[in-house]
Amino acid sequence: MEEFPDELRTPPIALVTLVGCPDLHAPITAHLHAEQPPINSLALPEISKISILSKRAKENSAPAQPVGGILNRDWLSKHRTRVPAVVAAIFDSVHVSGDPAQWLQVCTDLENLKAAIRGRNSKLVVVVVSHSKSKDELSEDRMVALRKRAELDPKHLIVFVPDEPSRLQHSLKRLGSTFAELANGYYKDEGRRIKTRLERRNYPSVELNIRYCFKVAVYAEFRRDWGEALRMYEDAYHVLREMVATSTRLPPIQRLVEIKTVAEQLNFKISTLLLHGGKLLEAISWFRQHNASYRQLAGAPEVTFLHWEWLSRQFLVFAELLETSSATDLNTSTVVSGTADTPTEWEFHSAYYFQVLELFFLNSLEILDSVTNLYRQEGWVTLLWDALCNLRECSRKCGIVKDFVEYSLEMAALPNSSLSQRETIHKEVFAVVRGDESGSGENDSLRVHADKPLYIEIDLISPLRAVLLASVAFHEQMIKPGAPTMITLSLLSQLPLNVEIDQLEIQFNQSECNFIIVNGQRSHLAAISCVQPGRRVETAPTLELITNKWIRLTYEIKSELSGKLECIYVIARMGLSFSISCRAESPASMNDLPLWKYENRVESIPTKDPSLAFSGQKAVQVEEPDPRVDLSLASSCLALVGEIFTVPVIITSKGHAVHSGELKINLVDTRGGGLLSPREAESFSIDNLHVELVSISRQYHEDKSIASSENIQKIQPSFGLIPVPFLNEGDSWSCELEIRWNRPKPIMLYVSLGYYPLGTEKSPQKVNVHKSLQIEGKTGIVMSHQFMLPFLRDPLLLSKIKPPSASDPEDQTSPSLPSNETSFLIVTAKNTTEVPLLLESMSIDASNDDATMGPTRLVAGEEFKKVFPVTPKGTLSVLKMGAVELRWRRDSAESSNSSSDQVLTKHSLPDVKIESPPLVLSLNTPPHAVLGDAFTYAIKISNRTPLLQEIRYSLADSQSFVLSGSHNDTIFVLPKSDHILIYKVVPLASGFQQLPRVTVTAARYTAGFQPSATAATVFVFPTKPQFKHAAETGNGSSSVPAEQK
């Protein structure tokens, strides 16, 4: 722990600078050191020394280059010894109250001091030393001027009396409390300023993130806020751990050393805060996490010793922290009998030292193994040989048989110039794996026994590929099920001596194709393999591996299963308890041996046929057998939203019997998306599905002996699986898929039939038949609605004349109806498809029997409208209209009148606001007029309020009519009464004519309204019309002249 600097081992203490009056520095400094917490002071005897407080030029300029490191080397020391939180300017009262020259000097010194600390944000305190024996009294005006000059609060201008003990103690206490308050505020402001950068992520690199967290934590320690300091140190630690793998301008070794150094300092601070806070268990847990995070970061092999030295120092420092912490005295108990002076009981046994020695060997194995990986990648054979020698000896000492054999085989297969050494290692390792008793005595602990066989695996990137390389090539790329094909197996080894293989096992992804090749010259050892009953066994004349020479074996193979047939492993067994599993490789994609690539050796191809050597693959595709069952989908390609769409599926046997058949149904979106809306994926429900498979209705076969397990069907919204009964040749079976569209979407329906032609026992190969059908889902009925006010009656609705409300934007969009007036709701249903539809019923309330109607045919593009009267009663402010329910079905000969074929479409109606209109304007006009004949045009204004209403009305002239009466006037309508305006109107033109438009304005509501153009339109006949109607008592007819009111 002594390696850490003092500023890191001790908590930071606030720093105050005293400027001027050096004779008072000693008592002030002594008092500040006695405070809790203490305060350090930096004494400057004269104002001329304040230049050390100024920022350097490089500190003021913004950095133009990337961050040079993670933490500044002297930042913590600088803030503890050179950057004060508070600067106290001490002036004698004689200078403050003296002549103008002295006062000018005080002002000059104060300005220089303010300029020096302006870039530091340090707090300023002015102390005026006043002697009780002095005859000069402090001028109040000078004190106010001094405070304004320094820009201080009154409490930061302190009068210090040093020559009276009582007043001296009072001055010191006031000075100490002021320093403590300002220093705490300074460190709090500095921490908040940097923390703001962290929250805004205002930093260009990860290094600055760590640096900012560290600074905020130090400022928190200045304020004795241990919780905040602990959190920020932990944040810096976690960010530092994440940047281990990031790229940087520094070399990797230097970068890792820097990260570990900073991590060590952060771990020291965190552990210190936890232990001195009494959190022993948290400190131990944190150290375990620290050890686990950096234990594996050893770095480059050539500097691994630095890692172990750093890791050991972590344990040493933490142990010293535990010894000096008061938390261990209260929370720990003795777990061993020994102490620091006397050894533990374990140290009196030799097993302890053997265990430590083994740990050292295992540690060496780990370090050397990482080194050998680098040597393999770079191809440094000489260095690799030396490293493998050390690894081999370490594994021999530890008794690790598998590692010893692998390192020995790799060394024997290296292109080393010393052939004799390779041969010696070759003989030694095979003596070990074969259990040869004539081997050296030092290998007694490395014997391989039959009860513990040794198994070595060689993959595509293993360094043991030079020991055994297996190449497998099929002579064809695609074969029929059950058709034989040829396969060539080639083996190559770079071992210095010949190797006899007792048995070869070739394994495929289809285990039925596995077979074994035994060595004809060593047939007495063929029993070493546990051959399964029925497993194919071949005999080869010899299975001897010769150095750098391919051994080629060609055999016939066939597969009854369709799909991919691939050779996975080639297992070579040598002896009773040793085998090498080699991953099979294709000749066309086989890589060279990296260490033998540039050696002077004869290269050959793995197969005799050159074309097979350059294009051969270790896998072949087995085609599916030709199905003799017909699968058909009979349905139209247009479905309507809401209806149950039926798709008949017909299976007809035309040469194969169907055993254990399964029918799989899949619904897939043709556009590549899912059947579920992405917005509704979080709140999944059946209603959110665009398309769903509802059910599958099956036609049961006459064979009643179908097992109950075959009747099990699995149906999901987009997937279905049902069994198919047994079918003889010529039989057929059908089912119907019921699919419902909740929303318009095109889908692709995939139906797959899988069956066994001869039963599961006789025909292991399953035959599959696939069919697909694209179905377009469209919306059949589109509904809309419209509210209409009473004809020839226009109520004044105040909500329509109010300005829009920002708090309720829907207030203007929701419809409003007058109370106690009969309005009309017009619902429109439009056929948007090419399919004719039959409308069964339309109602607002499903229980209303009067809303049913006879079937109404609706062709493509046609609209159907239904009118519902709406008369709001009572004093309701909002009328909930509910929804319109429309029942319809397809108009086709196949559809029936059953309720199951009907589709229910709902159209939601908005809530209607009910208002009591204060005024109602009614028009009374004849249904038609005759050119030149006068008629009466009556306008009634109804006042429904208990108030007197002032009404201004105006009647516009019309070129088609001549009228008599007042065109505009102001009238008063009594409460709960009506006022009628009557005009005589003579039409001047025939046809549809617009009556003179009347505009009524209510002064109380500052609102004007007029009837609609439709209500103010009348048809004018050129002459009096004669209407004919059938007599009630006969078939004759009579003419009746039209009458006008």
PDB file of C-alpha atoms in Angstrom, residues 640-646 837-841 886-905:
ATOM      1  CA  LEU A 640     -63.832 -11.403 -47.502  1.00  0.00           C
ATOM      2  CA  VAL A 641     -62.992  -9.952 -44.121  1.00  0.00           C
ATOM      3  CA  GLY A 642     -65.162 -11.414 -41.370  1.00  0.00           C
ATOM      4  CA  GLU A 643     -66.472 -14.477 -43.167  1.00  0.00           C
ATOM      5  CA  ILE A 644     -65.430 -18.081 -42.647  1.00  0.00           C
ATOM      6  CA  PHE A 645     -63.579 -18.854 -45.883  1.00  0.00           C
ATOM      7  CA  THR A 646     -63.608 -22.554 -46.756  1.00  0.00           C
ATOM      8  CA  LEU A 837     -73.584  -9.747 -51.484  1.00  0.00           C
ATOM      9  CA  LEU A 838     -76.910 -10.222 -49.695  1.00  0.00           C
ATOM     10  CA  LEU A 839     -77.708  -7.891 -46.799  1.00  0.00           C
ATOM     11  CA  GLU A 840     -79.747  -9.706 -44.126  1.00  0.00           C
ATOM     12  CA  SER A 841     -80.275  -7.069 -41.442  1.00  0.00           C
ATOM     13  CA  LEU A 886     -74.857  -5.393 -40.329  1.00  0.00           C
ATOM     14  CA  ARG A 887     -75.404  -9.052 -41.166  1.00  0.00           C
ATOM     15  CA  TRP A 888     -74.600 -10.132 -44.696  1.00  0.00           C
ATOM     16  CA  ARG A 889     -73.468 -13.105 -46.748  1.00  0.00           C
ATOM     17  CA  ARG A 890     -72.311 -13.964 -50.229  1.00  0.00           C
ATOM     18  CA  ASP A 891     -74.959 -14.087 -52.940  1.00  0.00           C
ATOM     19  CA  SER A 892     -74.125 -17.427 -54.513  1.00  0.00           C
ATOM     20  CA  ALA A 893     -75.814 -20.739 -55.064  1.00  0.00           C
ATOM     21  CA  GLU A 894     -73.399 -22.483 -52.706  1.00  0.00           C
ATOM     22  CA  SER A 895     -74.188 -20.259 -49.727  1.00  0.00           C
ATOM     23  CA  SER A 896     -77.126 -21.192 -47.513  1.00  0.00           C
ATOM     24  CA  ASN A 897     -79.402 -19.164 -45.300  1.00  0.00           C
ATOM     25  CA  SER A 898     -77.964 -20.586 -42.096  1.00  0.00           C
ATOM     26  CA  SER A 899     -76.619 -18.243 -39.496  1.00  0.00           C
ATOM     27  CA  SER A 900     -73.162 -19.815 -39.798  1.00  0.00           C
ATOM     28  CA  ASP A 901     -72.767 -18.335 -43.308  1.00  0.00           C
ATOM     29  CA  GLN A 902     -73.696 -14.863 -42.162  1.00  0.00           C
ATOM     30  CA  VAL A 903     -70.998 -12.270 -41.447  1.00  0.00           C
ATOM     31  CA  LEU A 904     -71.456  -9.688 -38.767  1.00  0.00           C
ATOM     32  CA  THR A 905     -69.871  -6.321 -39.490  1.00  0.00           C
TER      33      THR A 905
END
